[in-house]
Amino acid sequence: MKTRITELFGIEYPIIAGGMVWCSGWKLASAVSNAGGLGLIGAGSMTAEVLQEHIVQCKEATRGLPFGVNVPLMKPNSAELMEVIAQEKVPVVFTSAGSPKKWTSWLHERGIKVAHVVASSTFARKCEETGVDAVVAEGFEAGGHNGKEETTTMCLIPAARKATSLPLIAAGGIASGEAMLAVRALGAEGVQIGTLFALTQESGAHEAFKRRCLDLNEGDTKLLLRKLSPTRLVKGGFYNAIEEAENRGASPEELLDIIGIGKTKVGIFDGDIENGELEIGQVASLLKGNDIEPVATVMQRLVLEYEQALASLQ
């Protein structure tokens, strides 16, 4: 499974865990890195001080293996987060939700490799112009915030492959070795997986959130909040309030008022599955009935499924 992605990040398998808010703390990131992939700490829900604590813990747990941090560039404290990352000499940063132009050179000057998350081939091309080391092309099957283009992974990966010569990572709807092989056939050289790792034992999410997501049926997630930032949500009380407001033509300001502050923490971290904001990918329905497993088990199965799928085709 050696690709340009494994060479770039110094990992055994081209598998990256998404840097998800309230899920991707040091425990999840270190578990993925220790299992041969690249774990990411999700800084989107962290202050600079909290991020530093997670980085220190991750260093101790990974014993020199590479890991990274995901930084949503729209975060008001993104500059503070970047300073902590540079100070702690984190080897890899994944940027998202903004233009990588401002930070890529700054990070490179400090010896940090940069990947950027996009939702269209147009932005994949622009990423190459800014000098990032790799591109993550994320289809709208993914949980949480998505691109306004609503391009599916199966359409986005070949389009992004044509648009850039950079190492390409596929994301959105990937939760099996067979899916990994499928996106490799389309031109991806690695995968970024969110939902599958969000529901592991090491994920920082509340057990009630994990149990709810492992009981979802096909169609139990939907893309809402298109007037603000398209977001895939799990059906429930918060989902119903947003859907009702959108159906009657609520303004962006009214939607923001319904969202309030900290609803993702309430749902994902605190486990209030009725009133909190629940974000997970479409692929959760394929995991229905699964146990909450350790990362090591999940990684072993992904690799085995990939090898078996490849052998069956050959």
mmCIF file of C-alpha atoms in Angstrom:
data_model
loop_
_atom_site.group_PDB
_atom_site.id
_atom_site.type_symbol
_atom_site.label_atom_id
_atom_site.label_comp_id
_atom_site.label_asym_id
_atom_site.label_seq_id
_atom_site.Cartn_x
_atom_site.Cartn_y
_atom_site.Cartn_z
ATOM 1 C CA MET A 1 0.000 0.000 0.000
ATOM 2 C CA LYS A 2 2.924 2.328 -0.608
ATOM 3 C CA THR A 3 1.882 5.549 -2.340
ATOM 4 C CA ARG A 4 3.023 9.152 -2.521
ATOM 5 C CA ILE A 5 0.897 9.751 0.577
ATOM 6 C CA THR A 6 2.747 7.158 2.672
ATOM 7 C CA GLU A 7 6.058 8.603 1.468
ATOM 8 C CA LEU A 8 5.004 12.204 2.124
ATOM 9 C CA PHE A 9 3.883 11.627 5.699
ATOM 10 C CA GLY A 10 6.171 8.728 6.618
ATOM 11 C CA ILE A 11 3.341 6.289 7.422
ATOM 12 C CA GLU A 12 2.736 2.607 6.746
ATOM 13 C CA TYR A 13 -0.779 2.843 5.303
ATOM 14 C CA PRO A 14 -2.296 5.720 3.278
ATOM 15 C CA ILE A 15 -5.076 6.143 5.837
ATOM 16 C CA ILE A 16 -5.686 9.472 7.585
ATOM 17 C CA ALA A 17 -8.208 10.005 10.375
ATOM 18 C CA GLY A 18 -10.251 13.160 9.883
ATOM 19 C CA GLY A 19 -9.665 15.974 12.377
ATOM 20 C CA MET A 20 -13.217 16.083 13.721
ATOM 21 C CA VAL A 21 -14.498 18.466 16.379
ATOM 22 C CA TRP A 22 -15.150 16.795 19.760
ATOM 23 C CA CYS A 23 -14.022 13.417 18.350
ATOM 24 C CA SER A 24 -10.393 13.828 17.320
ATOM 25 C CA GLY A 25 -8.424 14.397 20.482
ATOM 26 C CA TRP A 26 -4.990 12.992 21.245
ATOM 27 C CA LYS A 27 -6.343 9.542 22.100
ATOM 28 C CA LEU A 28 -7.869 9.018 18.648
ATOM 29 C CA ALA A 29 -5.003 10.674 16.784
ATOM 30 C CA SER A 30 -2.326 8.646 18.571
ATOM 31 C CA ALA A 31 -4.240 5.376 18.145
ATOM 32 C CA VAL A 32 -4.446 5.847 14.375
ATOM 33 C CA SER A 33 -0.777 6.824 14.099
ATOM 34 C CA ASN A 34 0.270 3.871 16.258
ATOM 35 C CA ALA A 35 -1.724 1.561 13.959
ATOM 36 C CA GLY A 36 0.190 2.729 10.881
ATOM 37 C CA GLY A 37 -1.953 5.610 9.626
ATOM 38 C CA LEU A 38 -1.848 9.359 10.228
ATOM 39 C CA GLY A 39 -3.906 10.606 13.149
ATOM 40 C CA LEU A 40 -5.108 14.198 13.216
ATOM 41 C CA ILE A 41 -6.036 16.277 16.245
ATOM 42 C CA GLY A 42 -9.145 18.315 15.441
ATOM 43 C CA ALA A 43 -8.396 21.868 16.578
ATOM 44 C CA GLY A 44 -11.772 23.217 15.476
ATOM 45 C CA SER A 45 -13.216 22.927 18.983
ATOM 46 C CA MET A 46 -10.056 23.847 20.887
ATOM 47 C CA THR A 47 -8.420 26.889 22.411
ATOM 48 C CA ALA A 48 -4.685 27.285 21.900
ATOM 49 C CA GLU A 49 -4.043 26.062 25.444
ATOM 50 C CA VAL A 50 -6.173 22.942 25.013
ATOM 51 C CA LEU A 51 -4.546 22.187 21.660
ATOM 52 C CA GLN A 52 -1.101 22.371 23.245
ATOM 53 C CA GLU A 53 -2.155 19.874 25.900
ATOM 54 C CA HIS A 54 -3.410 17.454 23.248
ATOM 55 C CA ILE A 55 -0.232 17.813 21.179
ATOM 56 C CA VAL A 56 1.976 17.083 24.195
ATOM 57 C CA GLN A 57 -0.107 14.017 25.076
ATOM 58 C CA CYS A 58 -0.058 12.831 21.462
ATOM 59 C CA LYS A 59 3.732 13.123 21.295
ATOM 60 C CA GLU A 60 4.080 10.977 24.386
ATOM 61 C CA ALA A 61 1.609 8.371 23.087
ATOM 62 C CA THR A 62 3.029 8.082 19.549
ATOM 63 C CA ARG A 63 6.706 7.763 20.532
ATOM 64 C CA GLY A 64 8.056 9.652 17.536
ATOM 65 C CA LEU A 65 5.519 8.481 14.951
ATOM 66 C CA PRO A 66 4.022 11.230 12.771
ATOM 67 C CA PHE A 67 0.682 12.847 13.555
ATOM 68 C CA GLY A 68 -0.952 16.107 12.518
ATOM 69 C CA VAL A 69 -3.450 18.811 13.398
ATOM 70 C CA ASN A 70 -6.486 19.915 11.418
ATOM 71 C CA VAL A 71 -7.075 23.687 11.547
ATOM 72 C CA PRO A 72 -10.289 25.206 10.129
ATOM 73 C CA LEU A 73 -9.005 28.528 8.802
ATOM 74 C CA MET A 74 -12.316 30.287 9.496
ATOM 75 C CA LYS A 75 -11.670 29.882 13.230
ATOM 76 C CA PRO A 76 -11.128 33.288 14.895
ATOM 77 C CA ASN A 77 -8.167 31.901 16.836
ATOM 78 C CA SER A 78 -6.501 30.114 13.892
ATOM 79 C CA ALA A 79 -3.370 32.288 14.206
ATOM 80 C CA GLU A 80 -2.971 31.294 17.868
ATOM 81 C CA LEU A 81 -3.440 27.634 16.948
ATOM 82 C CA MET A 82 -0.763 27.894 14.261
ATOM 83 C CA GLU A 83 1.705 29.409 16.727
ATOM 84 C CA VAL A 84 1.194 26.479 19.093
ATOM 85 C CA ILE A 85 1.638 23.999 16.235
ATOM 86 C CA ALA A 86 4.921 25.635 15.200
ATOM 87 C CA GLN A 87 6.135 25.872 18.802
ATOM 88 C CA GLU A 88 5.458 22.173 19.394
ATOM 89 C CA LYS A 89 6.999 21.212 16.027
ATOM 90 C CA VAL A 90 3.998 19.249 14.776
ATOM 91 C CA PRO A 91 5.084 17.635 11.489
ATOM 92 C CA VAL A 92 1.812 17.886 9.530
ATOM 93 C CA VAL A 93 -1.080 20.353 9.276
ATOM 94 C CA PHE A 94 -4.339 19.821 7.403
ATOM 95 C CA THR A 95 -6.112 23.113 6.698
ATOM 96 C CA SER A 96 -9.780 23.476 5.788
ATOM 97 C CA ALA A 97 -12.635 25.979 5.565
ATOM 98 C CA GLY A 98 -10.677 28.806 3.950
ATOM 99 C CA SER A 99 -7.842 29.611 1.577
ATOM 100 C CA PRO A 100 -4.496 27.912 2.305
ATOM 101 C CA LYS A 101 -2.598 30.761 0.639
ATOM 102 C CA LYS A 102 -1.993 32.692 3.856
ATOM 103 C CA TRP A 103 -0.512 29.846 5.871
ATOM 104 C CA THR A 104 1.164 27.367 3.500
ATOM 105 C CA SER A 105 4.451 29.246 3.067
ATOM 106 C CA TRP A 106 4.517 30.139 6.763
ATOM 107 C CA LEU A 107 4.158 26.474 7.712
ATOM 108 C CA HIS A 108 6.703 25.334 5.121
ATOM 109 C CA GLU A 109 9.251 27.777 6.507
ATOM 110 C CA ARG A 110 8.914 25.953 9.803
ATOM 111 C CA GLY A 111 9.342 22.513 8.252
ATOM 112 C CA ILE A 112 5.665 21.544 8.421
ATOM 113 C CA LYS A 113 3.926 19.642 5.611
ATOM 114 C CA VAL A 114 0.550 20.969 4.500
ATOM 115 C CA ALA A 115 -2.557 19.323 3.057
ATOM 116 C CA HIS A 116 -5.731 21.264 2.291
ATOM 117 C CA VAL A 117 -9.334 20.041 2.136
ATOM 118 C CA VAL A 118 -11.429 21.033 -0.900
ATOM 119 C CA ALA A 119 -14.869 20.167 -2.264
ATOM 120 C CA SER A 120 -14.319 20.968 -5.960
ATOM 121 C CA SER A 121 -11.771 20.433 -8.713
ATOM 122 C CA THR A 122 -11.478 24.215 -9.114
ATOM 123 C CA PHE A 123 -10.151 24.585 -5.589
ATOM 124 C CA ALA A 124 -7.937 21.524 -6.043
ATOM 125 C CA ARG A 125 -6.245 23.397 -8.882
ATOM 126 C CA LYS A 126 -5.905 26.535 -6.752
ATOM 127 C CA CYS A 127 -4.311 24.467 -3.985
ATOM 128 C CA GLU A 128 -1.520 23.473 -6.330
ATOM 129 C CA GLU A 129 -0.916 27.141 -7.105
ATOM 130 C CA THR A 130 -0.510 27.922 -3.386
ATOM 131 C CA GLY A 131 2.129 25.211 -2.957
ATOM 132 C CA VAL A 132 0.433 22.751 -0.592
ATOM 133 C CA ASP A 133 1.949 19.272 -0.392
ATOM 134 C CA ALA A 134 -1.280 17.309 -0.861
ATOM 135 C CA VAL A 135 -4.977 17.829 -1.564
ATOM 136 C CA VAL A 136 -7.926 16.226 0.231
ATOM 137 C CA ALA A 137 -10.957 16.058 -2.062
ATOM 138 C CA GLU A 138 -14.045 15.557 0.104
ATOM 139 C CA GLY A 139 -17.364 14.495 -1.384
ATOM 140 C CA PHE A 140 -20.658 15.654 0.069
ATOM 141 C CA GLU A 141 -21.396 12.249 1.577
ATOM 142 C CA ALA A 142 -19.144 13.381 4.420
ATOM 143 C CA GLY A 143 -20.471 14.406 7.816
ATOM 144 C CA GLY A 144 -20.398 17.976 9.079
ATOM 145 C CA HIS A 145 -19.617 20.911 6.808
ATOM 146 C CA ASN A 146 -19.612 20.258 3.075
ATOM 147 C CA GLY A 147 -18.989 22.126 -0.161
ATOM 148 C CA LYS A 148 -21.763 24.119 -1.766
ATOM 149 C CA GLU A 149 -21.165 22.223 -5.011
ATOM 150 C CA GLU A 150 -22.593 19.039 -3.424
ATOM 151 C CA THR A 151 -20.331 16.893 -5.609
ATOM 152 C CA THR A 152 -20.198 13.225 -4.654
ATOM 153 C CA THR A 153 -16.895 11.507 -3.994
ATOM 154 C CA MET A 154 -17.162 9.282 -7.077
ATOM 155 C CA CYS A 155 -17.474 12.388 -9.266
ATOM 156 C CA LEU A 156 -15.071 14.612 -7.333
ATOM 157 C CA ILE A 157 -12.017 12.331 -7.202
ATOM 158 C CA PRO A 158 -11.546 11.854 -10.971
ATOM 159 C CA ALA A 159 -12.227 15.566 -11.541
ATOM 160 C CA ALA A 160 -9.683 16.554 -8.900
ATOM 161 C CA ARG A 161 -7.194 14.061 -10.336
ATOM 162 C CA LYS A 162 -7.427 15.815 -13.698
ATOM 163 C CA ALA A 163 -7.115 19.225 -12.055
ATOM 164 C CA THR A 164 -3.922 18.640 -10.054
ATOM 165 C CA SER A 165 -0.766 16.560 -10.134
ATOM 166 C CA LEU A 166 -0.370 16.760 -6.346
ATOM 167 C CA PRO A 167 -0.758 13.691 -4.111
ATOM 168 C CA LEU A 168 -4.515 13.244 -3.772
ATOM 169 C CA ILE A 169 -6.467 12.028 -0.744
ATOM 170 C CA ALA A 170 -10.112 10.989 -1.074
ATOM 171 C CA ALA A 171 -12.663 11.708 1.662
ATOM 172 C CA GLY A 172 -16.406 11.297 2.091
ATOM 173 C CA GLY A 173 -18.271 7.989 2.280
ATOM 174 C CA ILE A 174 -15.208 5.795 2.855
ATOM 175 C CA ALA A 175 -15.505 3.201 5.623
ATOM 176 C CA SER A 176 -14.151 -0.040 4.144
ATOM 177 C CA GLY A 177 -11.188 -1.501 2.338
ATOM 178 C CA GLU A 178 -13.359 -1.947 -0.746
ATOM 179 C CA ALA A 179 -14.106 1.790 -0.772
ATOM 180 C CA MET A 180 -10.392 2.511 -0.402
ATOM 181 C CA LEU A 181 -9.690 0.410 -3.486
ATOM 182 C CA ALA A 182 -12.490 2.112 -5.413
ATOM 183 C CA VAL A 183 -11.123 5.618 -4.886
ATOM 184 C CA ARG A 184 -7.592 4.443 -5.697
ATOM 185 C CA ALA A 185 -8.949 3.273 -9.039
ATOM 186 C CA LEU A 186 -10.262 6.810 -9.565
ATOM 187 C CA GLY A 187 -6.853 8.383 -8.909
ATOM 188 C CA ALA A 188 -6.645 8.904 -5.140
ATOM 189 C CA GLU A 189 -3.425 7.879 -3.405
ATOM 190 C CA GLY A 190 -4.811 7.824 0.107
ATOM 191 C CA VAL A 191 -8.022 8.203 2.080
ATOM 192 C CA GLN A 192 -9.207 10.419 4.900
ATOM 193 C CA ILE A 193 -11.799 8.671 7.035
ATOM 194 C CA GLY A 194 -14.058 10.428 9.525
ATOM 195 C CA THR A 195 -17.243 8.553 10.434
ATOM 196 C CA LEU A 196 -15.616 5.170 10.999
ATOM 197 C CA PHE A 197 -13.034 6.611 13.415
ATOM 198 C CA ALA A 198 -15.542 8.929 15.118
ATOM 199 C CA LEU A 199 -17.363 5.820 16.355
ATOM 200 C CA THR A 200 -14.344 3.999 17.820
ATOM 201 C CA GLN A 201 -13.474 3.551 21.482
ATOM 202 C CA GLU A 202 -10.728 6.200 21.334
ATOM 203 C CA SER A 203 -12.960 8.880 19.839
ATOM 204 C CA GLY A 204 -13.755 11.755 22.202
ATOM 205 C CA ALA A 205 -17.448 11.608 21.279
ATOM 206 C CA HIS A 206 -19.994 10.611 23.913
ATOM 207 C CA GLU A 207 -21.103 6.968 23.895
ATOM 208 C CA ALA A 208 -24.737 8.048 23.384
ATOM 209 C CA PHE A 209 -23.698 9.813 20.172
ATOM 210 C CA LYS A 210 -21.790 6.756 18.986
ATOM 211 C CA ARG A 211 -24.719 4.443 19.753
ATOM 212 C CA ARG A 212 -27.135 6.724 17.910
ATOM 213 C CA CYS A 213 -24.903 6.833 14.827
ATOM 214 C CA LEU A 214 -24.494 3.052 14.842
ATOM 215 C CA ASP A 215 -28.277 2.725 14.687
ATOM 216 C CA LEU A 216 -28.876 4.945 11.651
ATOM 217 C CA ASN A 217 -30.715 3.757 8.570
ATOM 218 C CA GLU A 218 -30.173 4.880 5.003
ATOM 219 C CA GLY A 219 -31.532 8.420 4.713
ATOM 220 C CA ASP A 220 -31.179 9.265 8.411
ATOM 221 C CA THR A 221 -28.689 12.037 7.597
ATOM 222 C CA LYS A 222 -29.367 14.999 5.362
ATOM 223 C CA LEU A 223 -27.601 18.105 4.090
ATOM 224 C CA LEU A 224 -29.173 21.224 5.609
ATOM 225 C CA LEU A 225 -28.118 24.852 6.296
ATOM 226 C CA ARG A 226 -27.391 25.605 2.643
ATOM 227 C CA LYS A 227 -27.938 29.341 3.275
ATOM 228 C CA LEU A 228 -25.019 29.319 5.710
ATOM 229 C CA SER A 229 -22.632 26.418 5.201
ATOM 230 C CA PRO A 230 -24.049 23.096 3.942
ATOM 231 C CA THR A 231 -23.903 20.669 6.864
ATOM 232 C CA ARG A 232 -24.809 16.977 7.058
ATOM 233 C CA LEU A 233 -26.916 16.367 10.162
ATOM 234 C CA VAL A 234 -28.478 13.363 11.878
ATOM 235 C CA LYS A 235 -32.252 13.406 12.233
ATOM 236 C CA GLY A 236 -33.439 14.443 15.688
ATOM 237 C CA GLY A 237 -34.693 17.464 17.610
ATOM 238 C CA PHE A 238 -32.029 19.897 16.384
ATOM 239 C CA TYR A 239 -32.362 18.594 12.838
ATOM 240 C CA ASN A 240 -36.147 19.023 12.962
ATOM 241 C CA ALA A 241 -35.872 22.625 14.167
ATOM 242 C CA ILE A 242 -33.490 23.508 11.324
ATOM 243 C CA GLU A 243 -35.555 21.713 8.686
ATOM 244 C CA GLU A 244 -38.780 23.386 9.830
ATOM 245 C CA ALA A 245 -37.145 26.806 9.731
ATOM 246 C CA GLU A 246 -35.677 26.249 6.276
ATOM 247 C CA ASN A 247 -38.997 24.961 4.901
ATOM 248 C CA ARG A 248 -40.703 28.207 5.902
ATOM 249 C CA GLY A 249 -37.932 30.313 4.409
ATOM 250 C CA ALA A 250 -36.045 31.381 7.519
ATOM 251 C CA SER A 251 -33.330 33.979 7.010
ATOM 252 C CA PRO A 252 -29.650 33.221 7.649
ATOM 253 C CA GLU A 253 -29.900 35.352 10.810
ATOM 254 C CA GLU A 254 -32.784 33.261 12.153
ATOM 255 C CA LEU A 255 -30.942 30.057 11.380
ATOM 256 C CA LEU A 256 -27.908 31.324 13.263
ATOM 257 C CA ASP A 257 -30.141 32.080 16.222
ATOM 258 C CA ILE A 258 -31.464 28.488 16.219
ATOM 259 C CA ILE A 259 -27.944 27.087 15.992
ATOM 260 C CA GLY A 260 -26.790 29.197 18.915
ATOM 261 C CA ILE A 261 -23.413 28.489 20.500
ATOM 262 C CA GLY A 262 -21.933 25.122 21.337
ATOM 263 C CA LYS A 263 -24.628 22.869 19.905
ATOM 264 C CA THR A 264 -22.067 20.442 18.453
ATOM 265 C CA LYS A 265 -20.541 20.051 21.920
ATOM 266 C CA VAL A 266 -23.996 19.417 23.383
ATOM 267 C CA GLY A 267 -24.707 16.686 20.852
ATOM 268 C CA ILE A 268 -21.377 15.033 20.115
ATOM 269 C CA PHE A 269 -19.379 15.527 23.325
ATOM 270 C CA ASP A 270 -22.108 15.784 25.979
ATOM 271 C CA GLY A 271 -24.329 13.161 24.338
ATOM 272 C CA ASP A 272 -27.645 15.049 24.248
ATOM 273 C CA ILE A 273 -28.823 13.398 21.055
ATOM 274 C CA GLU A 274 -32.196 15.156 21.029
ATOM 275 C CA ASN A 275 -31.186 18.784 21.523
ATOM 276 C CA GLY A 276 -27.591 18.795 20.322
ATOM 277 C CA GLU A 277 -26.216 19.140 16.812
ATOM 278 C CA LEU A 278 -25.286 15.676 15.536
ATOM 279 C CA GLU A 279 -22.928 15.487 12.566
ATOM 280 C CA ILE A 280 -21.952 12.211 10.877
ATOM 281 C CA GLY A 281 -21.445 10.940 7.339
ATOM 282 C CA GLN A 282 -23.905 9.075 5.127
ATOM 283 C CA VAL A 283 -21.792 5.953 5.402
ATOM 284 C CA ALA A 284 -22.869 5.527 9.048
ATOM 285 C CA SER A 285 -25.884 3.527 7.843
ATOM 286 C CA LEU A 286 -23.491 0.864 6.501
ATOM 287 C CA LEU A 287 -22.103 0.493 10.021
ATOM 288 C CA LYS A 288 -25.516 -0.140 11.586
ATOM 289 C CA GLY A 289 -25.300 -2.723 14.337
ATOM 290 C CA ASN A 290 -21.506 -2.582 14.643
ATOM 291 C CA ASP A 291 -19.782 -2.553 18.018
ATOM 292 C CA ILE A 292 -17.805 0.435 19.285
ATOM 293 C CA GLU A 293 -14.382 -1.014 18.484
ATOM 294 C CA PRO A 294 -10.794 0.010 19.211
ATOM 295 C CA VAL A 295 -8.906 1.786 16.432
ATOM 296 C CA ALA A 296 -6.393 -1.072 16.090
ATOM 297 C CA THR A 297 -9.203 -3.480 15.163
ATOM 298 C CA VAL A 298 -10.677 -1.031 12.653
ATOM 299 C CA MET A 299 -7.311 -0.430 10.983
ATOM 300 C CA GLN A 300 -6.550 -4.139 10.720
ATOM 301 C CA ARG A 301 -9.919 -4.776 9.107
ATOM 302 C CA LEU A 302 -9.490 -1.906 6.617
ATOM 303 C CA VAL A 303 -6.155 -3.275 5.448
ATOM 304 C CA LEU A 304 -7.460 -6.846 5.214
ATOM 305 C CA GLU A 305 -10.575 -5.767 3.292
ATOM 306 C CA TYR A 306 -8.425 -3.772 0.886
ATOM 307 C CA GLU A 307 -6.084 -6.679 0.234
ATOM 308 C CA GLN A 308 -8.952 -9.133 -0.231
ATOM 309 C CA ALA A 309 -10.789 -6.795 -2.606
ATOM 310 C CA LEU A 310 -7.649 -6.273 -4.664
ATOM 311 C CA ALA A 311 -6.992 -10.025 -4.807
ATOM 312 C CA SER A 312 -10.544 -10.781 -5.878
ATOM 313 C CA LEU A 313 -10.282 -8.350 -8.799
ATOM 314 C CA GLN A 314 -6.927 -9.735 -9.888
#
